Coordinates of C-alpha atoms and ligand atoms in Angstrom, one line a residue:
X1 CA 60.6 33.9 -13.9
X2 CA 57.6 33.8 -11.7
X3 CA 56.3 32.0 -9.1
X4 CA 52.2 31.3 -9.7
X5 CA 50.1 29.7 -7.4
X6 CA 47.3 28.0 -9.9
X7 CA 44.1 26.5 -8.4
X8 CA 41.8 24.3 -10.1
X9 CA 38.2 23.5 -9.1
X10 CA 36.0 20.6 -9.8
X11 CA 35.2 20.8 -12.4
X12 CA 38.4 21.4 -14.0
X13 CA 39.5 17.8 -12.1
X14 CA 36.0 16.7 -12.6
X15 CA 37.4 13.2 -14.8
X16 CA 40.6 11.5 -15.3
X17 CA 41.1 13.2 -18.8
X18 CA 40.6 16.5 -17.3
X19 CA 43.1 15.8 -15.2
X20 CA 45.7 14.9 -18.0
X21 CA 44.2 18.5 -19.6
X22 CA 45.3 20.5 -16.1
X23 CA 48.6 18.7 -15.8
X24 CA 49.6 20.2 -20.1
X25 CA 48.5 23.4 -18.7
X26 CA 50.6 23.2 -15.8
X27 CA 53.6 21.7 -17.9
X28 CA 53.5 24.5 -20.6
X29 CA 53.7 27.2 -17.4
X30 CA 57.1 25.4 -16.1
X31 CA 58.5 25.2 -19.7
X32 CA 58.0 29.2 -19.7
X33 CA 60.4 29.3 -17.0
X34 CA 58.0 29.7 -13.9
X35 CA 57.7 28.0 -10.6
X36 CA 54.7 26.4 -9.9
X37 CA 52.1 25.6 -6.8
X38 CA 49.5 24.0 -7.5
X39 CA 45.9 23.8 -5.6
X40 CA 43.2 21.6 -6.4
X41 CA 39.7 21.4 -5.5
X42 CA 37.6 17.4 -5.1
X43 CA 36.5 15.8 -8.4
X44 CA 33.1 17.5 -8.9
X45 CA 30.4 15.7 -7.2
X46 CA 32.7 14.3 -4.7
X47 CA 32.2 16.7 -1.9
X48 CA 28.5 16.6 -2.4
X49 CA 28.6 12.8 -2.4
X50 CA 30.7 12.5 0.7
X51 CA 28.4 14.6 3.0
X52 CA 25.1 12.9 1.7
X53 CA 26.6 9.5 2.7
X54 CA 27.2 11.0 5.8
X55 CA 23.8 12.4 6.2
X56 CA 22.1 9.2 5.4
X57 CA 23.9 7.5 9.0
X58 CA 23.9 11.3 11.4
X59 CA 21.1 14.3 10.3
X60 CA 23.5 16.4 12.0
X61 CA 26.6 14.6 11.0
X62 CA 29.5 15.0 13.4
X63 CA 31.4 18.0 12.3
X64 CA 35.2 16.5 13.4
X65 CA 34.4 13.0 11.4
X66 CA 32.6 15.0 8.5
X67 CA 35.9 16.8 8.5
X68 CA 37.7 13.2 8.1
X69 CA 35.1 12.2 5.8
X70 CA 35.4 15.4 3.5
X71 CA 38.8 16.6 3.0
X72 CA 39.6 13.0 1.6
X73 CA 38.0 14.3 -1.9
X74 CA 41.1 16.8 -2.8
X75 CA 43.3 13.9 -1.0
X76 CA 42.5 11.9 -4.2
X77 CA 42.9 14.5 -7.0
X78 CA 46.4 16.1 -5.8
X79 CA 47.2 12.0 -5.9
X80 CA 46.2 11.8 -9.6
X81 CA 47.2 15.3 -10.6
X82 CA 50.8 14.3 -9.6
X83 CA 50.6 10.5 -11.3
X84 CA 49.4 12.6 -14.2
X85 CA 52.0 15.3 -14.1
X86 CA 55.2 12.4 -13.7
X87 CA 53.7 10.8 -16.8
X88 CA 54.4 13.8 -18.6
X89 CA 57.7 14.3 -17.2
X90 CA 57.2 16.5 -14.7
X91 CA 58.6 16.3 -11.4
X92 CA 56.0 16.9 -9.0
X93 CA 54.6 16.2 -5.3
X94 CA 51.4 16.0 -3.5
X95 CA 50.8 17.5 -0.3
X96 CA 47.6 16.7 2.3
X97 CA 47.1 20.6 4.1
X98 CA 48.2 18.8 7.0
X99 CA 51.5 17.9 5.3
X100 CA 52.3 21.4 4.6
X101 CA 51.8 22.4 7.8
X102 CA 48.1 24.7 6.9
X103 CA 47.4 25.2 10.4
X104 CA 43.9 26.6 11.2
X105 CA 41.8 27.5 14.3
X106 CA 39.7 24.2 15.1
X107 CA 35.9 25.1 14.3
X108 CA 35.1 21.9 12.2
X109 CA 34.0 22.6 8.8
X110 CA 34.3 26.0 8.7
X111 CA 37.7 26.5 9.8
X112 CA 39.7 29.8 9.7
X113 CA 43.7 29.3 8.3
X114 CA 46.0 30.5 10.9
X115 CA 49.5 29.8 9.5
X116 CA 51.2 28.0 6.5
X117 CA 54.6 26.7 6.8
X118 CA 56.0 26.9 3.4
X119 CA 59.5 25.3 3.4
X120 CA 58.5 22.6 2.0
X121 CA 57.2 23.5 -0.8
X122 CA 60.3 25.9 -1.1
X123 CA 62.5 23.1 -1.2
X124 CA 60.6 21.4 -3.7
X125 CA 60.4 24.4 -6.4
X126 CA 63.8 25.1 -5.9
X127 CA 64.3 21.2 -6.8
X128 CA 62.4 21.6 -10.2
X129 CA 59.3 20.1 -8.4
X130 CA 55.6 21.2 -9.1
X131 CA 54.2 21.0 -5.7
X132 CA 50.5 19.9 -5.2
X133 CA 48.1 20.7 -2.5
X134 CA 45.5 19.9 -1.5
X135 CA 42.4 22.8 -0.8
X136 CA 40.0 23.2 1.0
X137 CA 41.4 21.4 4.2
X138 CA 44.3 22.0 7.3
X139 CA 44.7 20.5 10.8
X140 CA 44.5 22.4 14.3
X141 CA 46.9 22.8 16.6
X142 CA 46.2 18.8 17.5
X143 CA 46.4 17.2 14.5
X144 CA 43.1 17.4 14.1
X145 CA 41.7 17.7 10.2
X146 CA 39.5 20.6 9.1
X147 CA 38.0 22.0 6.0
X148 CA 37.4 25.8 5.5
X149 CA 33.7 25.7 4.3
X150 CA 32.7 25.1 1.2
X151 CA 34.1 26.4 -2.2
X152 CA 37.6 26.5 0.7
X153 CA 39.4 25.6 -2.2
X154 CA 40.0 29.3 -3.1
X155 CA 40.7 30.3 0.0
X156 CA 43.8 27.4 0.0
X157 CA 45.5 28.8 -2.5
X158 CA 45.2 32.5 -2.0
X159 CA 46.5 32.1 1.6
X160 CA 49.4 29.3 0.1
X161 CA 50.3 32.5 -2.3
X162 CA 49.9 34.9 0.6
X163 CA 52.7 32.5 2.3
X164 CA 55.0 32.4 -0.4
X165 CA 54.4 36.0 -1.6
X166 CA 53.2 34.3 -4.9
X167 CA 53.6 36.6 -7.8
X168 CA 49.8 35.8 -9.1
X169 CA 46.9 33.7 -7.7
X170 CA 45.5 32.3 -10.7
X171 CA 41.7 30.9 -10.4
X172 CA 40.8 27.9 -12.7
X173 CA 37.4 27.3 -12.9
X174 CA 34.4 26.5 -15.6
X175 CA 33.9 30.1 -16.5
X176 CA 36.1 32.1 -18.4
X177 CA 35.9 34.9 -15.0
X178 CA 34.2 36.9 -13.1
X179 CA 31.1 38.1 -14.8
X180 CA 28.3 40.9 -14.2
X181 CA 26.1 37.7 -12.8
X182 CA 26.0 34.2 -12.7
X183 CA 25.7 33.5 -16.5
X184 CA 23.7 30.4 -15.5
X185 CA 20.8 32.6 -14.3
X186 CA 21.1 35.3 -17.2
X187 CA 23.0 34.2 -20.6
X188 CA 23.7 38.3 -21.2
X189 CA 25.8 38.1 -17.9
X190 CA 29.1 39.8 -19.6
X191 CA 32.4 39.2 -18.3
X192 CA 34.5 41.8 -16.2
X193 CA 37.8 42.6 -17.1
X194 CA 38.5 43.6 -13.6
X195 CA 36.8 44.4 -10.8
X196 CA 37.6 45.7 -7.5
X197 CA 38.7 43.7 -4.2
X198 CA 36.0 46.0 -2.5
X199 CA 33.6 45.0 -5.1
X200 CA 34.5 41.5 -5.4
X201 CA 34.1 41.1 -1.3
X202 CA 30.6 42.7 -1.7
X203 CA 29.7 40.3 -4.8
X204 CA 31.0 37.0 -3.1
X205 CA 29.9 38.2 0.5
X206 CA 26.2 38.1 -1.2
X207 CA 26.5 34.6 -2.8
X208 CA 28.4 34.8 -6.0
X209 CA 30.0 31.7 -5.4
X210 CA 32.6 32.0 -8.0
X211 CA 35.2 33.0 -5.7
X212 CA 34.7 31.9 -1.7
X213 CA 34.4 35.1 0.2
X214 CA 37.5 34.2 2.8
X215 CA 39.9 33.6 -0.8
X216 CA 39.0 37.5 -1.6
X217 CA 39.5 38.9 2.1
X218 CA 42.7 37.2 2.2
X219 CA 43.8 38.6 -1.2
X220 CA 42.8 42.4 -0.2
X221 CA 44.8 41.2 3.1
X222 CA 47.8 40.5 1.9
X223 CA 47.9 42.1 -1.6
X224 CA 47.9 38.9 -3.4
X225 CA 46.8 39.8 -7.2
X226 CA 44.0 37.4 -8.0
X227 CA 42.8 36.4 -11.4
X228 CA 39.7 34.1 -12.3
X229 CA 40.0 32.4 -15.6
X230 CA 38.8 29.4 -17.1
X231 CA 40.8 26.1 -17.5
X232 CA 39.0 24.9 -21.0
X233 CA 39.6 28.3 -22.8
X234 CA 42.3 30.5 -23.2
X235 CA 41.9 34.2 -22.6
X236 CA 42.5 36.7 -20.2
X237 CA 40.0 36.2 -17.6
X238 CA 39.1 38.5 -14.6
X239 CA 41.6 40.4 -12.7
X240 CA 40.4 41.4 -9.2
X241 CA 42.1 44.6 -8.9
X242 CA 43.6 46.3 -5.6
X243 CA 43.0 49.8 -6.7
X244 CA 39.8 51.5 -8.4
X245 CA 40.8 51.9 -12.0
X246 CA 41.2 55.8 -11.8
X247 CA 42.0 56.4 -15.8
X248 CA 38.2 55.7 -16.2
X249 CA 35.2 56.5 -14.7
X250 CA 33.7 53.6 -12.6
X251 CA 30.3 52.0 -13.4
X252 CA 27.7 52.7 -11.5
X253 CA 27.2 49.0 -11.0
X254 CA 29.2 45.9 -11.7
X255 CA 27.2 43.2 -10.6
X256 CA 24.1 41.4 -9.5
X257 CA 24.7 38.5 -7.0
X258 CA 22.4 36.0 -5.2
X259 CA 22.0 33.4 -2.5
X260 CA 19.3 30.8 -2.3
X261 CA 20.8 29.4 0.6
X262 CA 18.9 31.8 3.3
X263 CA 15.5 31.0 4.9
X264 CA 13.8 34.1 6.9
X265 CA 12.9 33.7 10.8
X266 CA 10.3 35.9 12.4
X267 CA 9.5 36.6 15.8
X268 CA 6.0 37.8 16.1
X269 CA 5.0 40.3 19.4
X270 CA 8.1 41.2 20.6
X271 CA 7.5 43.3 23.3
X272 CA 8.7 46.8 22.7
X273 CA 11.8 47.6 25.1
X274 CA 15.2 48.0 25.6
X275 CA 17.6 45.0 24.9
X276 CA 15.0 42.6 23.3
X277 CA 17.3 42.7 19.6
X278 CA 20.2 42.0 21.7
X279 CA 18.6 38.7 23.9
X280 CA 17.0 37.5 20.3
X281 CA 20.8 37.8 18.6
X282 CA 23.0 37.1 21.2
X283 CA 21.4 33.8 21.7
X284 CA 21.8 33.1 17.9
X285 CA 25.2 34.2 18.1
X286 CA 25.8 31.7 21.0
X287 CA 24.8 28.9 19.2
X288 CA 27.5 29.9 16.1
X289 CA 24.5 30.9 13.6
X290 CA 25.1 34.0 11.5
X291 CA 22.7 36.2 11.0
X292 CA 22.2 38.3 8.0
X293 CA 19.8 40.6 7.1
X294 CA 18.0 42.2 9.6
X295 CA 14.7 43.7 10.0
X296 CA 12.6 45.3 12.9
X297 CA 9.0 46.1 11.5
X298 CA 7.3 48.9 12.9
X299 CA 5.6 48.7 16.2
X300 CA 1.8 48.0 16.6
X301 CA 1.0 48.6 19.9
X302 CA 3.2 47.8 22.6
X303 CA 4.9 45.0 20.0
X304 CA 6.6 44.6 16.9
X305 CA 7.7 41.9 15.0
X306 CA 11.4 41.2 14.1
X307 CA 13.1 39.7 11.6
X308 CA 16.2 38.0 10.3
X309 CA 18.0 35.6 7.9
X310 CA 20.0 32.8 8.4
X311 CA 21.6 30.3 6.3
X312 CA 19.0 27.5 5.7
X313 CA 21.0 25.2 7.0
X314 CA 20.4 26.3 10.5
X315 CA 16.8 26.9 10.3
X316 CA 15.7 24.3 13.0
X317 CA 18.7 25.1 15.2
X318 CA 17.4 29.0 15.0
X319 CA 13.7 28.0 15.8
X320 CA 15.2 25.4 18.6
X321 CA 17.2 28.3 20.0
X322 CA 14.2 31.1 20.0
X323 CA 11.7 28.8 21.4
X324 CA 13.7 28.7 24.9
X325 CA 13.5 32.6 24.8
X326 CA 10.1 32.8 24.3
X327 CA 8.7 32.8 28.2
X328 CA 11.6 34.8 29.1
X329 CA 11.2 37.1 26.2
X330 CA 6.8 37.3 25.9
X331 CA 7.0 37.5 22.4
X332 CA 3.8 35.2 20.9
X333 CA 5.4 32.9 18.2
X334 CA 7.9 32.1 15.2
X335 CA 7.1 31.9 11.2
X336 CA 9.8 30.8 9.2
X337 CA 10.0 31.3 5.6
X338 CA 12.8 28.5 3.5
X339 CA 11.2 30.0 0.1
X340 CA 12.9 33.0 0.0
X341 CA 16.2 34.1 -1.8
X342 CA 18.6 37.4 -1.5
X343 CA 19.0 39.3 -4.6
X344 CA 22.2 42.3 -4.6
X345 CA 23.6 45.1 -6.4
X346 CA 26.4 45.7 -5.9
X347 CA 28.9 48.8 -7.3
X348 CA 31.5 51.0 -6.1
X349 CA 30.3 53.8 -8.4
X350 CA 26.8 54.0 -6.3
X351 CA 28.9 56.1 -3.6
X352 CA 28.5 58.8 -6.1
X353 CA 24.8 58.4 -7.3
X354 CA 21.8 58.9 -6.1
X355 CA 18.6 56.8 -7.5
X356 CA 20.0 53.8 -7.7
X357 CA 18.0 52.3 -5.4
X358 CA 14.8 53.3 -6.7
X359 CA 16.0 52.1 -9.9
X360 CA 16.3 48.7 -8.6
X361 CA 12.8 48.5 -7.0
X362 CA 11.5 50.1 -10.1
X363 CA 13.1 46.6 -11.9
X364 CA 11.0 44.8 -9.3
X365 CA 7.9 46.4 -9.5
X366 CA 7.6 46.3 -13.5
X367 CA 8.0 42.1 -13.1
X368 CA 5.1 43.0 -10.3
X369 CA 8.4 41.3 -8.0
X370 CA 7.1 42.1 -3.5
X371 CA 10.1 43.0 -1.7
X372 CA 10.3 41.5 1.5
X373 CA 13.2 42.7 3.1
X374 CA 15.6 45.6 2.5
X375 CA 19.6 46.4 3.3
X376 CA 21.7 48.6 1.9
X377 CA 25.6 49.4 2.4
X378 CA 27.8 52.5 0.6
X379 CA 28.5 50.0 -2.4
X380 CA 25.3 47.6 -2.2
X381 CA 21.5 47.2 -2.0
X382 CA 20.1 44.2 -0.5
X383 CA 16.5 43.0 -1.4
X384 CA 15.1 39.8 -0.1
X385 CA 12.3 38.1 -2.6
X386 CA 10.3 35.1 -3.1
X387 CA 12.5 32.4 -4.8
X388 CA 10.0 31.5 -7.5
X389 CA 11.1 35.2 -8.7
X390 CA 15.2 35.2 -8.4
X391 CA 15.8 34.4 -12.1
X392 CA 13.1 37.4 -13.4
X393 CA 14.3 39.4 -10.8
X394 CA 18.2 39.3 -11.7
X395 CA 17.2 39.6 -15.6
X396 CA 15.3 42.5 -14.8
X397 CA 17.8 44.3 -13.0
X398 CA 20.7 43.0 -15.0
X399 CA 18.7 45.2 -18.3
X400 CA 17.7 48.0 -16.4
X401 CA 21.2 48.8 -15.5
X402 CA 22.4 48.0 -19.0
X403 CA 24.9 45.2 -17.7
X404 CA 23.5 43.0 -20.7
X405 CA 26.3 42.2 -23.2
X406 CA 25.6 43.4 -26.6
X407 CA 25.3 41.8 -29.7
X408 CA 27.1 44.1 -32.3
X409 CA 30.1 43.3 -30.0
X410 CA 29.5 39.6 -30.1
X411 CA 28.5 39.2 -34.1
X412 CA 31.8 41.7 -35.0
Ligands
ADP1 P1 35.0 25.6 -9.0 O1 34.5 24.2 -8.8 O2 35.9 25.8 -10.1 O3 35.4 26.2 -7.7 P2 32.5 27.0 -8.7 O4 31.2 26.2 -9.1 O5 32.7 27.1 -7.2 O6 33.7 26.4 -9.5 O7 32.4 28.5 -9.3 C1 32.2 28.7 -10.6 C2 30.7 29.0 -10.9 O8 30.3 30.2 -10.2 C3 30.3 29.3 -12.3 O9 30.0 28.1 -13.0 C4 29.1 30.1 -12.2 O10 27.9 29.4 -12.4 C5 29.1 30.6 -10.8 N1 29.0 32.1 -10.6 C6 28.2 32.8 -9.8 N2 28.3 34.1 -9.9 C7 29.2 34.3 -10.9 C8 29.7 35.5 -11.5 N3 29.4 36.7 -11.1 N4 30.6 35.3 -12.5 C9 31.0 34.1 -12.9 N5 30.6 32.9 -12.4 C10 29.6 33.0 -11.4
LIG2 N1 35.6 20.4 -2.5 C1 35.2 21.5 -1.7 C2 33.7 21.8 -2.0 O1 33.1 21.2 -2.9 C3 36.1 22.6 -1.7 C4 36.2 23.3 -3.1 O2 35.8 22.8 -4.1 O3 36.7 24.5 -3.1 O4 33.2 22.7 -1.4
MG3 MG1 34.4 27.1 -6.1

């Protein structure tokens, strides 16, 4: 007998008769003998919906009543999930994170979990009792809701089976796992049968939102085995693996991933000395924006300009933050560029081969593809390019690396 900690996402709640599909699922687990947790994500839509009624009273809505607003979307589906599962049946019970006792730190929506107190839902499973919670949410240490950031979800249940010391953390999603890309950009994306924690960090650390980048940190944390799998199909899915498989030889590459949600700041003229990057990102840091890629461009004269990305989110707040540096700082002005996307390559075989990069840009440059920005890391290579070019430029790199699936295998 095990005990699995099963999340589904939104789409895998996204109607009522989905939610009748998830509860058989979750049923035919507890008549194999296993205890069951149970994490679900908003019905599709929802989270979306919530924040643009909230955008159309604040532009800026107020990030402790956004939190209010938002986390009622999984308060609704563990609701429904459980109605479902008694129907059935099945014994079950819905917790809000605050119920369960998910305490986090108290940055409003984008919360970090601090602590789970999981006797509760011990009691419960050792009562028969599928127990229900709700992701993506957790109070501070006044009571206060949060939310973790969006796609939390994942990051809900891995830390629920960190708590518990969960035998598997099993992703349900729309996708039958993790694949070499996001088989909505390029349909001869292939699917993985297991790929590295270091990999996986890398992959969702550069957009791939199929698995939220704090849900994969806390698995490498605390050795929780993570699988992604799809809750329409059957099959084995992806298995995010703590060690590199040693019996074969890795891949060079495993994946392509991208993010369309950066925008590109410059700052033109900075004066060239000593503790100009430092005043430019410290005040950036300040103000809670992370920065990602970074670029100083070589000097002309007794300049240069210098350049970053942010999330697009906090474009204004970047250019609001820069302008107050500029007397202090000399440089001449900003351009800011929302049209831009990040495009990555990421494998834990690269450590061991050379030429990969200029493989990449070699992908670029046949698609006649102008790389704007460049950073690279032992297991990744960074390019940033104009947006118009993100679904050429990731089909063009996918072939040129031989990720494509093939078609014997497919037709056999
Ligand atoms: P959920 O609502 O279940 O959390 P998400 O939309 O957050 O689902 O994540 C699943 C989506 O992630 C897929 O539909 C797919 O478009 C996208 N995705 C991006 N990169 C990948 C990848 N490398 N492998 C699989 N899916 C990916
Ligand atoms: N409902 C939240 C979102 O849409 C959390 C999640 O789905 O994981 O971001
Ligand atoms: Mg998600």
């Amino acid at each position: 007998m095990a005990l699995i900690v099963q999340k589904f996402g939104g789409t895998s709640v996204g109607s009522v008769e989905r939610i009748q599909a998830v509860a058989d699922k979750i049923c035919k687990f507890k008549a194999g003998g296993h205890d069951v947790v149970v994490v679900v994500s908003a019905m599709s839509g929802e989270t979306n919906r919530l924040i643009s009624l909230a955008k159309e009273i604040q532009e800026e809505p107020d990030p402790r009543e956004m939190d209010v607003l938002v986390s009622t979307g999984e308060q609704v589906t563990i609701a429904l999930l459980c109605m479902a599962l008694k129907q059935k049946g099945q014994g079950a019970r819905s917790y809000t994170g605050g119920q369960v006792r998910i305490l986090t730190d108290n940055v409003h929506t984008k919360a970090r979990i601090q602590s789970i107190d999981e006797s509760n839902i011990r009691t419960d499973l050792d009562q028969g009792r599928v127990v229900v919670v709700a992701g993506f949410q957790g109070t501070d240490s006044e009571g206060n809701i949060t939310t973790l950031g969006r796609g939390g979800s994942d990051t809900s249940a891995v830390a629920v089976a960190a708590a518990l010391k969960a035998d598997e953390c099993q992703i349900y999603t729309d996708v039958d796992g993790v694949y070499t890309t996001d088989p909505r950009v390029c349909d001869s994306a292939r699917r993985l049968d297991q790929i590295t924690f270091e990999e996986m960090l890398e992959m969702a650390s550069q957009g791939s939102k199929v698995l939220q980048i704090r849900a994969v940190e806390f698995a490498g944390k605390y050795k929780v085995p993570l699988r992604v799998l799809s809750s329409f199909v059957d099959g084995p899915g992806t298995l995010i693996s703590l060690e590199e498989n040693s019996s074969m030889e890795n891949p060079i590459v495993s994946g392509i991933a991208f993010n369309r949600d950066e925008a590109k700041v410059t700052v033109l003229n900075v004066p060239e000395h000593p503790g100009v990057a430092y005043k430019i990102l410290g005040a950036v840091a300040e103000a809670n924006i992370e920065v990602d890629v970074i670029v100083q461009n070589s000097a002309h004269g007794d300049s240069n300009d210098f350049s970053f990305t942010i999330h697009r989110n906090e474009l204004k707040k970047t250019v609001s933050v820069l302008e107050n540096l500029k007397e202090d700082i000399g440089f001449s002005g900003i351009e800011t560029d929302d049209k831009i996307v990040k495009v990555s390559l990421v494998g834990v075989g690269m450590r061991s081969h050379a030429g990969v990069a200029a493989k990449m840009f070699e992908a670029l440059a046949l698609d006649g593809i102008n790389i704007q920005m460049i950073t690279t890391s032992e297991i990744k290579i960074t390019v940033i390019i104009e947006e118009k070019y993100l679904e050429l430029a990731v089909r063009g790199i996918h072939s040129a690396f031989e990720l494509d699936h093939k078609i014997e295998e497919e037709t056999l």
